[in-house]
Amino acid sequence: MAEPIRLLLNGALVTVDDVAPQTTLLAWLRECRRLTGTKEGCAEGDCGACTVVVARRDGARLAWRPLNACIALLPSLDGTAVFTVESLRAADGTLHPVQQAMVDCHGSQCGFCTPGFVMSLFALYKQAGAATREDVDVALAGNLCRCTGYRPILDAAQRMRELPAPDGWRGPGRARDGSPPAAADEERLAQQLAALARPDGLDYAAAGQRWIAPASEEALAAACAAHPEAQVVAGATDVALWVTKQHRDLGTLIATTAAADLARIGRGPEGLAIGAGASLADAFAALDETFPELREAWFRFASVPIRTAGTLGGNVANGSPIGDSMPALIALAAQVVLRHGATTRALALEDFHVGYRRTARAPGEILARIVVPPRPPGLLLRAWKVGKRYDQDISSVFACFALRVEDGRIAHARIGCGGVAPVPARARRTEEALAGRPWSEATLAQAAGVLEREFAPIDDMRASAGYRRRVLGNLLRRLWLDAGASPRVATRVGDLAATGEAR
Ligand SMILES: Cc1cc2nc3c(=O)[nH]c(=O)nc-3n(C[C@H](O)[C@H](O)[C@H](O)COP(=O)(O)OP(=O)(O)OC[C@H]3O[C@@H](n4cnc5c(N)ncnc54)[C@H](O)[C@@H]3O)c2cc1C
Ligand code: FES
Ligand code: FES
């Protein structure tokens, strides 16, 4: 039976039963709720003008996360608390410290980007602890400002902590009248959210479309097997653009987001098993524990709102040739586990992508998890993303090199590449050119020539084919320059931190 969506909006319970499931949160806020403080800039998750903050229960605590409302589909907010910029100012007009700091530091000119910056800073403010300059850079990497310039906004991010903390924070507005401290407000919010939990998931329908959000991996697999024609959706950071940019009617949507067990990350003898529903942020944090050399590549993957909404499974299943996780996962010899009803099968990741945005996933099958084998001893690992901008840019080329050097020879090599073929690709010919050869500049220079010829990339707006080939070869030359004649290969993750190689 169809049920309404229930969420807390700026502290008040709202139920929705008449809005098409593929409506974005931004469209709903602005057009149905008349909350026009949240702006539309790009409508594709790139500029941050639409940022709102979402609180969810995370065990005993609340997790506060920034979200790009322009690419969040409304039913995915069921059971959450959404806060827009309108909620920050107190009823008596007192500004929240984040807003006051922006005023004090002259952080706004035309003001179009300002609500988005304020909400990204508010999310940072709600996360415990003092923010370093690096934390602020990371938090704001997804917000663009065309006129103020970033310096005053960065100053505001430092200043917000110096201003008096709110006495209490009670949804829309806050009081300075001796009301309960923020901790009590949060407890109340957590209780309200607990009351909205749906042990059986959500089945919502309106305007001829349906949103099914099963509450477990098993129920999700059953729903997909029963509706093989339905569009699977996870964080929607790819799928929502089919709505906002291509105006597609997605029909029945089956969401993975309510299946908590699909987001589980576990370690066992077979390695690290990352549930397809794990957010990119959680998946990268888990990978970072074993493969810290990949950290910079993960920092350069989109922005915080995209990394917390988007999933690793979505990146892999979407199969974009410029998707960033796959070259690294291919180099790490990852497998994907697919599930149809109760039946599962495993596949090497490099065999999963069979053509431009085509995968080996059968109708009705879901991607259940990605399994990364344990770190082999003596692994030399590097990954580099090359794009036009450092932050929030799509790769022109991505390469990941995983080598084992034993007694001065390359015992084993696996190379994953992105942006150079119709699919995320393994560079097998180059691997062969490396295996068994001495670890030397000459070997890598010769293999770089093979790598430059291994793929036939295309010219597009991001880079020419010739540039892509040259960059790919140069990244292998860079491996030599970076690792040196005696590569300090780690046998344990701690070794990397000790040698300063983890960055
Ligand atoms: C502003 C912006 C910046 C971005 N930057 C980057 C970047 O730097 N690098 C990069 O690689 N990507 C980037 N992306 C792309 C996107 O964020 C990722 O691909 C993300 O991982 C997709 O995950 P999702 O959960 O949002 O997937 P969705 O959009 O929900 O789904 C994507 C596809 O995967 C399928 N799918 C999802 N989960 C499953 C499952 N369990 N089983 C079967 N099919 C499934 C869906 O049907 C759909 O076809 C960016 C996107 C935006 C909007
Ligand atoms: S409108 Fe640009 S990120 Fe949403
Ligand atoms: S103040 Fe004008 S875009 Fe930022």
mmCIF file of C-alpha atoms in Angstrom, residues 73-373:
data_model
loop_
_atom_site.group_PDB
_atom_site.id
_atom_site.type_symbol
_atom_site.label_atom_id
_atom_site.label_comp_id
_atom_site.label_asym_id
_atom_site.label_seq_id
_atom_site.Cartn_x
_atom_site.Cartn_y
_atom_site.Cartn_z
ATOM 1 C CA LEU A 73 15.196 13.069 -5.026
ATOM 2 C CA LEU A 74 12.527 13.964 -2.475
ATOM 3 C CA PRO A 75 11.560 10.438 -1.289
ATOM 4 C CA SER A 76 15.205 9.783 -0.374
ATOM 5 C CA LEU A 77 14.723 12.316 2.441
ATOM 6 C CA ASP A 78 12.020 10.193 4.093
ATOM 7 C CA GLY A 79 12.809 9.846 7.802
ATOM 8 C CA THR A 80 15.384 12.655 7.900
ATOM 9 C CA ALA A 81 15.495 16.222 9.216
ATOM 10 C CA VAL A 82 16.131 18.800 6.491
ATOM 11 C CA PHE A 83 17.337 22.290 7.429
ATOM 12 C CA THR A 84 17.359 25.175 4.981
ATOM 13 C CA VAL A 85 18.995 28.562 5.349
ATOM 14 C CA GLU A 86 15.685 29.996 6.581
ATOM 15 C CA SER A 87 16.029 27.984 9.798
ATOM 16 C CA LEU A 88 19.262 29.521 11.034
ATOM 17 C CA ARG A 89 18.179 33.003 12.120
ATOM 18 C CA ALA A 90 16.485 33.224 15.527
ATOM 19 C CA ALA A 91 12.902 34.353 15.843
ATOM 20 C CA ASP A 92 14.189 37.613 17.383
ATOM 21 C CA GLY A 93 16.346 38.220 14.297
ATOM 22 C CA THR A 94 19.669 37.198 15.855
ATOM 23 C CA LEU A 95 21.898 35.647 13.244
ATOM 24 C CA HIS A 96 23.460 32.241 13.706
ATOM 25 C CA PRO A 97 27.255 32.517 14.275
ATOM 26 C CA VAL A 98 27.825 31.195 10.745
ATOM 27 C CA GLN A 99 25.728 34.005 9.283
ATOM 28 C CA GLN A 100 27.171 36.645 11.606
ATOM 29 C CA ALA A 101 30.708 35.597 10.674
ATOM 30 C CA MET A 102 29.860 35.991 6.970
ATOM 31 C CA VAL A 103 28.570 39.507 7.707
ATOM 32 C CA ASP A 104 31.582 40.419 9.869
ATOM 33 C CA CYS A 105 34.069 39.181 7.260
ATOM 34 C CA HIS A 106 32.244 40.668 4.243
ATOM 35 C CA GLY A 107 31.722 37.174 2.821
ATOM 36 C CA SER A 108 28.904 38.098 0.427
ATOM 37 C CA GLN A 109 28.434 40.446 -2.526
ATOM 38 C CA CYS A 110 25.592 39.587 -4.937
ATOM 39 C CA GLY A 111 24.507 36.953 -2.401
ATOM 40 C CA PHE A 112 23.459 34.249 -4.829
ATOM 41 C CA CYS A 113 25.974 31.717 -3.557
ATOM 42 C CA THR A 114 25.676 32.836 0.071
ATOM 43 C CA PRO A 115 22.900 30.526 1.363
ATOM 44 C CA GLY A 116 24.875 27.573 -0.012
ATOM 45 C CA PHE A 117 28.122 28.684 1.643
ATOM 46 C CA VAL A 118 26.265 29.356 4.891
ATOM 47 C CA MET A 119 24.766 25.874 4.903
ATOM 48 C CA SER A 120 28.077 24.182 4.045
ATOM 49 C CA LEU A 121 29.671 26.115 6.907
ATOM 50 C CA PHE A 122 26.735 25.262 9.158
ATOM 51 C CA ALA A 123 27.318 21.547 8.455
ATOM 52 C CA LEU A 124 30.963 22.046 9.398
ATOM 53 C CA TYR A 125 29.879 23.975 12.501
ATOM 54 C CA LYS A 126 27.645 21.096 13.598
ATOM 55 C CA GLN A 127 30.464 18.587 13.281
ATOM 56 C CA ALA A 128 32.356 18.444 16.536
ATOM 57 C CA GLY A 129 35.760 20.015 17.059
ATOM 58 C CA ALA A 130 37.618 23.024 15.734
ATOM 59 C CA ALA A 131 38.000 23.188 11.973
ATOM 60 C CA THR A 132 41.488 23.500 10.503
ATOM 61 C CA ARG A 133 42.111 25.433 7.304
ATOM 62 C CA GLU A 134 42.284 22.071 5.501
ATOM 63 C CA ASP A 135 38.891 21.047 6.951
ATOM 64 C CA VAL A 136 37.426 24.318 5.665
ATOM 65 C CA ASP A 137 38.952 23.827 2.189
ATOM 66 C CA VAL A 138 37.452 20.350 2.034
ATOM 67 C CA ALA A 139 34.062 21.517 3.346
ATOM 68 C CA LEU A 140 33.817 24.327 0.777
ATOM 69 C CA ALA A 141 35.287 22.536 -2.250
ATOM 70 C CA GLY A 142 31.775 22.139 -3.682
ATOM 71 C CA ASN A 143 30.722 25.808 -3.337
ATOM 72 C CA LEU A 144 31.437 28.330 -6.070
ATOM 73 C CA CYS A 145 31.356 32.121 -5.715
ATOM 74 C CA ARG A 146 31.646 34.317 -8.786
ATOM 75 C CA CYS A 147 32.047 37.725 -7.161
ATOM 76 C CA THR A 148 33.177 37.857 -3.527
ATOM 77 C CA GLY A 149 36.317 35.822 -3.844
ATOM 78 C CA TYR A 150 37.064 33.099 -1.353
ATOM 79 C CA ARG A 151 39.323 34.830 1.163
ATOM 80 C CA PRO A 152 36.529 36.578 3.135
ATOM 81 C CA ILE A 153 34.525 33.340 3.191
ATOM 82 C CA LEU A 154 37.513 31.391 4.492
ATOM 83 C CA ASP A 155 37.956 34.090 7.137
ATOM 84 C CA ALA A 156 34.288 33.664 8.107
ATOM 85 C CA ALA A 157 34.876 29.938 8.543
ATOM 86 C CA GLN A 158 37.531 30.713 11.149
ATOM 87 C CA ARG A 159 35.502 33.510 12.747
ATOM 88 C CA MET A 160 32.277 31.510 13.231
ATOM 89 C CA ARG A 161 33.847 29.585 16.099
ATOM 90 C CA GLU A 162 34.862 32.781 17.868
ATOM 91 C CA LEU A 163 31.276 34.025 18.117
ATOM 92 C CA PRO A 164 28.997 33.038 21.008
ATOM 93 C CA ALA A 165 27.457 29.612 20.509
ATOM 94 C CA PRO A 166 23.686 29.462 20.168
ATOM 95 C CA ASP A 167 21.959 28.943 23.524
ATOM 96 C CA GLY A 168 19.575 26.461 22.038
ATOM 97 C CA TRP A 169 18.630 25.431 18.605
ATOM 98 C CA ARG A 170 15.078 24.476 18.011
ATOM 99 C CA GLY A 171 14.498 23.915 14.364
ATOM 100 C CA PRO A 172 13.530 27.153 12.638
ATOM 101 C CA GLY A 173 15.112 29.953 14.623
ATOM 102 C CA ARG A 174 16.727 29.659 18.020
ATOM 103 C CA ALA A 175 16.222 31.370 21.315
ATOM 104 C CA ARG A 176 18.519 33.347 23.621
ATOM 105 C CA ASP A 177 16.042 33.062 26.470
ATOM 106 C CA GLY A 178 17.540 30.359 28.621
ATOM 107 C CA SER A 179 16.055 27.582 26.515
ATOM 108 C CA PRO A 180 17.634 24.110 26.735
ATOM 109 C CA PRO A 181 21.192 23.691 25.489
ATOM 110 C CA ALA A 182 21.846 22.344 22.012
ATOM 111 C CA ALA A 183 22.515 18.819 23.322
ATOM 112 C CA ALA A 184 18.942 18.554 24.613
ATOM 113 C CA ASP A 185 17.609 19.877 21.303
ATOM 114 C CA GLU A 186 19.578 17.244 19.477
ATOM 115 C CA GLU A 187 18.270 14.547 21.767
ATOM 116 C CA ARG A 188 14.740 15.661 21.014
ATOM 117 C CA LEU A 189 15.510 15.686 17.309
ATOM 118 C CA ALA A 190 16.944 12.172 17.542
ATOM 119 C CA GLN A 191 13.743 11.014 19.249
ATOM 120 C CA GLN A 192 11.609 12.634 16.544
ATOM 121 C CA LEU A 193 13.663 10.898 13.868
ATOM 122 C CA ALA A 194 13.423 7.566 15.693
ATOM 123 C CA ALA A 195 9.636 7.910 15.517
ATOM 124 C CA LEU A 196 9.887 8.266 11.718
ATOM 125 C CA ALA A 197 11.940 5.080 11.227
ATOM 126 C CA ARG A 198 10.374 2.552 8.850
ATOM 127 C CA PRO A 199 11.376 -1.036 9.590
ATOM 128 C CA ASP A 200 9.614 -2.186 6.399
ATOM 129 C CA GLY A 201 10.947 0.470 4.048
ATOM 130 C CA LEU A 202 8.908 2.890 1.958
ATOM 131 C CA ASP A 203 6.549 2.271 -0.939
ATOM 132 C CA TYR A 204 5.466 5.656 -2.265
ATOM 133 C CA ALA A 205 3.490 6.474 -5.405
ATOM 134 C CA ALA A 206 2.266 9.742 -6.916
ATOM 135 C CA ALA A 207 1.688 11.268 -10.336
ATOM 136 C CA GLY A 208 1.916 7.863 -12.018
ATOM 137 C CA GLN A 209 5.387 7.080 -10.655
ATOM 138 C CA ARG A 210 6.495 4.789 -7.849
ATOM 139 C CA TRP A 211 9.383 4.785 -5.369
ATOM 140 C CA ILE A 212 10.141 1.500 -3.646
ATOM 141 C CA ALA A 213 12.775 1.638 -0.898
ATOM 142 C CA PRO A 214 13.176 -1.830 0.650
ATOM 143 C CA ALA A 215 14.698 -1.940 4.128
ATOM 144 C CA SER A 216 17.181 -4.799 3.608
ATOM 145 C CA GLU A 217 19.473 -6.186 0.926
ATOM 146 C CA GLU A 218 17.307 -9.274 0.707
ATOM 147 C CA ALA A 219 14.116 -7.254 0.165
ATOM 148 C CA LEU A 220 15.931 -5.020 -2.316
ATOM 149 C CA ALA A 221 17.157 -8.011 -4.324
ATOM 150 C CA ALA A 222 13.631 -9.457 -4.323
ATOM 151 C CA ALA A 223 12.087 -6.143 -5.452
ATOM 152 C CA CYS A 224 14.601 -5.752 -8.295
ATOM 153 C CA ALA A 225 14.063 -9.349 -9.415
ATOM 154 C CA ALA A 226 10.286 -8.736 -9.405
ATOM 155 C CA HIS A 227 10.615 -5.416 -11.294
ATOM 156 C CA PRO A 228 13.553 -5.858 -13.677
ATOM 157 C CA GLU A 229 12.343 -2.869 -15.694
ATOM 158 C CA ALA A 230 12.610 -0.496 -12.718
ATOM 159 C CA GLN A 231 15.406 2.052 -12.428
ATOM 160 C CA VAL A 232 17.697 1.300 -9.487
ATOM 161 C CA VAL A 233 18.787 4.448 -7.677
ATOM 162 C CA ALA A 234 21.233 4.902 -4.818
ATOM 163 C CA GLY A 235 22.545 8.393 -3.929
ATOM 164 C CA ALA A 236 21.161 9.750 -7.246
ATOM 165 C CA THR A 237 24.275 11.866 -7.895
ATOM 166 C CA ASP A 238 24.299 10.404 -11.403
ATOM 167 C CA VAL A 239 20.620 9.465 -11.790
ATOM 168 C CA ALA A 240 19.155 12.841 -10.735
ATOM 169 C CA LEU A 241 20.993 14.517 -13.613
ATOM 170 C CA TRP A 242 18.898 12.409 -16.005
ATOM 171 C CA VAL A 243 15.960 14.302 -14.490
ATOM 172 C CA THR A 244 17.413 17.810 -14.196
ATOM 173 C CA LYS A 245 19.363 17.805 -17.470
ATOM 174 C CA GLN A 246 17.631 15.277 -19.704
ATOM 175 C CA HIS A 247 14.072 15.633 -18.345
ATOM 176 C CA ARG A 248 13.614 11.883 -18.434
ATOM 177 C CA ASP A 249 10.643 10.103 -16.908
ATOM 178 C CA LEU A 250 12.267 7.395 -14.796
ATOM 179 C CA GLY A 251 9.051 5.467 -14.078
ATOM 180 C CA THR A 252 9.367 3.094 -11.153
ATOM 181 C CA LEU A 253 12.436 3.731 -9.028
ATOM 182 C CA ILE A 254 13.870 1.169 -6.626
ATOM 183 C CA ALA A 255 16.056 2.883 -4.042
ATOM 184 C CA THR A 256 18.945 1.171 -2.276
ATOM 185 C CA THR A 257 19.246 3.836 0.409
ATOM 186 C CA ALA A 258 16.911 2.322 3.014
ATOM 187 C CA ALA A 259 18.697 -1.059 2.974
ATOM 188 C CA ALA A 260 21.080 -0.457 5.884
ATOM 189 C CA ASP A 261 22.827 -3.819 5.462
ATOM 190 C CA LEU A 262 23.731 -2.946 1.849
ATOM 191 C CA ALA A 263 25.857 -0.112 3.252
ATOM 192 C CA ARG A 264 27.842 -2.396 5.555
ATOM 193 C CA ILE A 265 31.617 -2.504 5.311
ATOM 194 C CA GLY A 266 33.383 -5.563 6.697
ATOM 195 C CA ARG A 267 36.836 -7.095 6.810
ATOM 196 C CA GLY A 268 37.488 -10.806 6.551
ATOM 197 C CA PRO A 269 40.004 -13.257 5.141
ATOM 198 C CA GLU A 270 38.819 -12.398 1.633
ATOM 199 C CA GLY A 271 39.652 -8.738 2.273
ATOM 200 C CA LEU A 272 37.556 -5.635 2.548
ATOM 201 C CA ALA A 273 33.905 -6.153 1.578
ATOM 202 C CA ILE A 274 32.242 -2.814 0.845
ATOM 203 C CA GLY A 275 28.463 -2.940 0.530
ATOM 204 C CA ALA A 276 27.301 -1.292 -2.690
ATOM 205 C CA GLY A 277 25.166 1.108 -0.646
ATOM 206 C CA ALA A 278 28.121 2.420 1.404
ATOM 207 C CA SER A 279 28.635 6.117 0.785
ATOM 208 C CA LEU A 280 31.726 7.125 -1.127
ATOM 209 C CA ALA A 281 32.926 8.868 2.048
ATOM 210 C CA ASP A 282 32.607 5.711 4.165
ATOM 211 C CA ALA A 283 34.084 3.493 1.445
ATOM 212 C CA PHE A 284 37.074 5.807 0.989
ATOM 213 C CA ALA A 285 37.630 5.964 4.762
ATOM 214 C CA ALA A 286 37.699 2.154 4.890
ATOM 215 C CA LEU A 287 40.039 1.898 1.887
ATOM 216 C CA ASP A 288 42.240 4.562 3.461
ATOM 217 C CA GLU A 289 42.946 2.322 6.455
ATOM 218 C CA THR A 290 44.654 -0.212 4.196
ATOM 219 C CA PHE A 291 45.647 1.857 1.163
ATOM 220 C CA PRO A 292 46.482 5.360 2.416
ATOM 221 C CA GLU A 293 48.373 6.159 -0.803
ATOM 222 C CA LEU A 294 44.963 6.661 -2.457
ATOM 223 C CA ARG A 295 43.907 9.414 -0.054
ATOM 224 C CA GLU A 296 44.593 12.369 -2.306
ATOM 225 C CA ALA A 297 42.677 10.795 -5.183
ATOM 226 C CA TRP A 298 39.667 10.348 -2.909
ATOM 227 C CA PHE A 299 39.884 13.968 -1.688
ATOM 228 C CA ARG A 300 39.712 15.026 -5.306
ATOM 229 C CA PHE A 301 36.588 12.953 -5.963
ATOM 230 C CA ALA A 302 33.764 15.524 -6.219
ATOM 231 C CA SER A 303 32.855 17.383 -3.001
ATOM 232 C CA VAL A 304 31.724 16.490 0.505
ATOM 233 C CA PRO A 305 27.977 16.566 -0.345
ATOM 234 C CA ILE A 306 28.527 14.287 -3.345
ATOM 235 C CA ARG A 307 30.800 11.929 -1.402
ATOM 236 C CA THR A 308 28.276 11.609 1.420
ATOM 237 C CA ALA A 309 25.222 11.159 -0.846
ATOM 238 C CA GLY A 310 26.859 9.114 -3.634
ATOM 239 C CA THR A 311 27.743 5.470 -3.139
ATOM 240 C CA LEU A 312 30.662 3.322 -4.236
ATOM 241 C CA GLY A 313 28.174 0.895 -5.786
ATOM 242 C CA GLY A 314 26.671 3.755 -7.816
ATOM 243 C CA ASN A 315 30.071 4.752 -9.159
ATOM 244 C CA VAL A 316 30.892 1.171 -10.180
ATOM 245 C CA ALA A 317 27.423 0.315 -11.540
ATOM 246 C CA ASN A 318 27.213 3.573 -13.487
ATOM 247 C CA GLY A 319 30.390 2.468 -15.247
ATOM 248 C CA SER A 320 31.491 5.845 -16.551
ATOM 249 C CA PRO A 321 34.880 5.596 -18.294
ATOM 250 C CA ILE A 322 35.909 8.652 -16.269
ATOM 251 C CA GLY A 323 34.660 7.272 -12.943
ATOM 252 C CA ASP A 324 37.466 7.544 -10.411
ATOM 253 C CA SER A 325 37.012 4.567 -8.131
ATOM 254 C CA MET A 326 37.298 1.887 -10.787
ATOM 255 C CA PRO A 327 40.878 2.348 -12.010
ATOM 256 C CA ALA A 328 42.055 2.130 -8.389
ATOM 257 C CA LEU A 329 39.840 -0.856 -7.615
ATOM 258 C CA ILE A 330 40.990 -2.636 -10.792
ATOM 259 C CA ALA A 331 44.634 -2.112 -9.778
ATOM 260 C CA LEU A 332 43.759 -3.561 -6.355
ATOM 261 C CA ALA A 333 42.231 -6.667 -8.053
ATOM 262 C CA ALA A 334 38.743 -5.986 -6.699
ATOM 263 C CA GLN A 335 35.763 -8.200 -7.459
ATOM 264 C CA VAL A 336 32.111 -7.268 -7.690
ATOM 265 C CA VAL A 337 29.390 -9.455 -6.198
ATOM 266 C CA LEU A 338 26.092 -9.379 -8.096
ATOM 267 C CA ARG A 339 22.828 -10.665 -6.671
ATOM 268 C CA HIS A 340 19.603 -11.774 -8.351
ATOM 269 C CA GLY A 341 16.980 -12.717 -5.765
ATOM 270 C CA ALA A 342 18.864 -15.113 -3.500
ATOM 271 C CA THR A 343 21.535 -16.037 -6.073
ATOM 272 C CA THR A 344 24.929 -14.341 -6.090
ATOM 273 C CA ARG A 345 27.882 -14.424 -8.475
ATOM 274 C CA ALA A 346 31.312 -12.781 -8.369
ATOM 275 C CA LEU A 347 33.176 -11.160 -11.229
ATOM 276 C CA ALA A 348 36.568 -9.491 -11.593
ATOM 277 C CA LEU A 349 35.877 -5.752 -11.753
ATOM 278 C CA GLU A 350 37.698 -5.416 -15.077
ATOM 279 C CA ASP A 351 35.201 -7.891 -16.584
ATOM 280 C CA PHE A 352 32.155 -6.016 -15.251
ATOM 281 C CA HIS A 353 32.257 -3.104 -17.703
ATOM 282 C CA VAL A 354 31.584 -4.510 -21.157
ATOM 283 C CA GLY A 355 31.171 -1.336 -23.256
ATOM 284 C CA TYR A 356 30.530 2.376 -22.998
ATOM 285 C CA ARG A 357 28.301 2.643 -19.900
ATOM 286 C CA ARG A 358 27.314 -1.020 -20.324
ATOM 287 C CA THR A 359 27.908 -3.601 -17.622
ATOM 288 C CA ALA A 360 27.544 -7.343 -17.180
ATOM 289 C CA ARG A 361 24.661 -6.758 -14.742
ATOM 290 C CA ALA A 362 21.619 -8.749 -15.869
ATOM 291 C CA PRO A 363 18.079 -7.297 -15.675
ATOM 292 C CA GLY A 364 16.783 -7.547 -12.107
ATOM 293 C CA GLU A 365 20.281 -8.068 -10.703
ATOM 294 C CA ILE A 366 21.786 -5.716 -8.115
ATOM 295 C CA LEU A 367 25.360 -4.925 -7.318
ATOM 296 C CA ALA A 368 25.642 -6.197 -3.746
ATOM 297 C CA ARG A 369 29.267 -5.458 -2.819
ATOM 298 C CA ILE A 370 32.774 -4.774 -3.939
ATOM 299 C CA VAL A 371 35.479 -6.971 -2.446
ATOM 300 C CA VAL A 372 39.065 -5.727 -2.282
ATOM 301 C CA PRO A 373 41.630 -8.454 -1.479
#
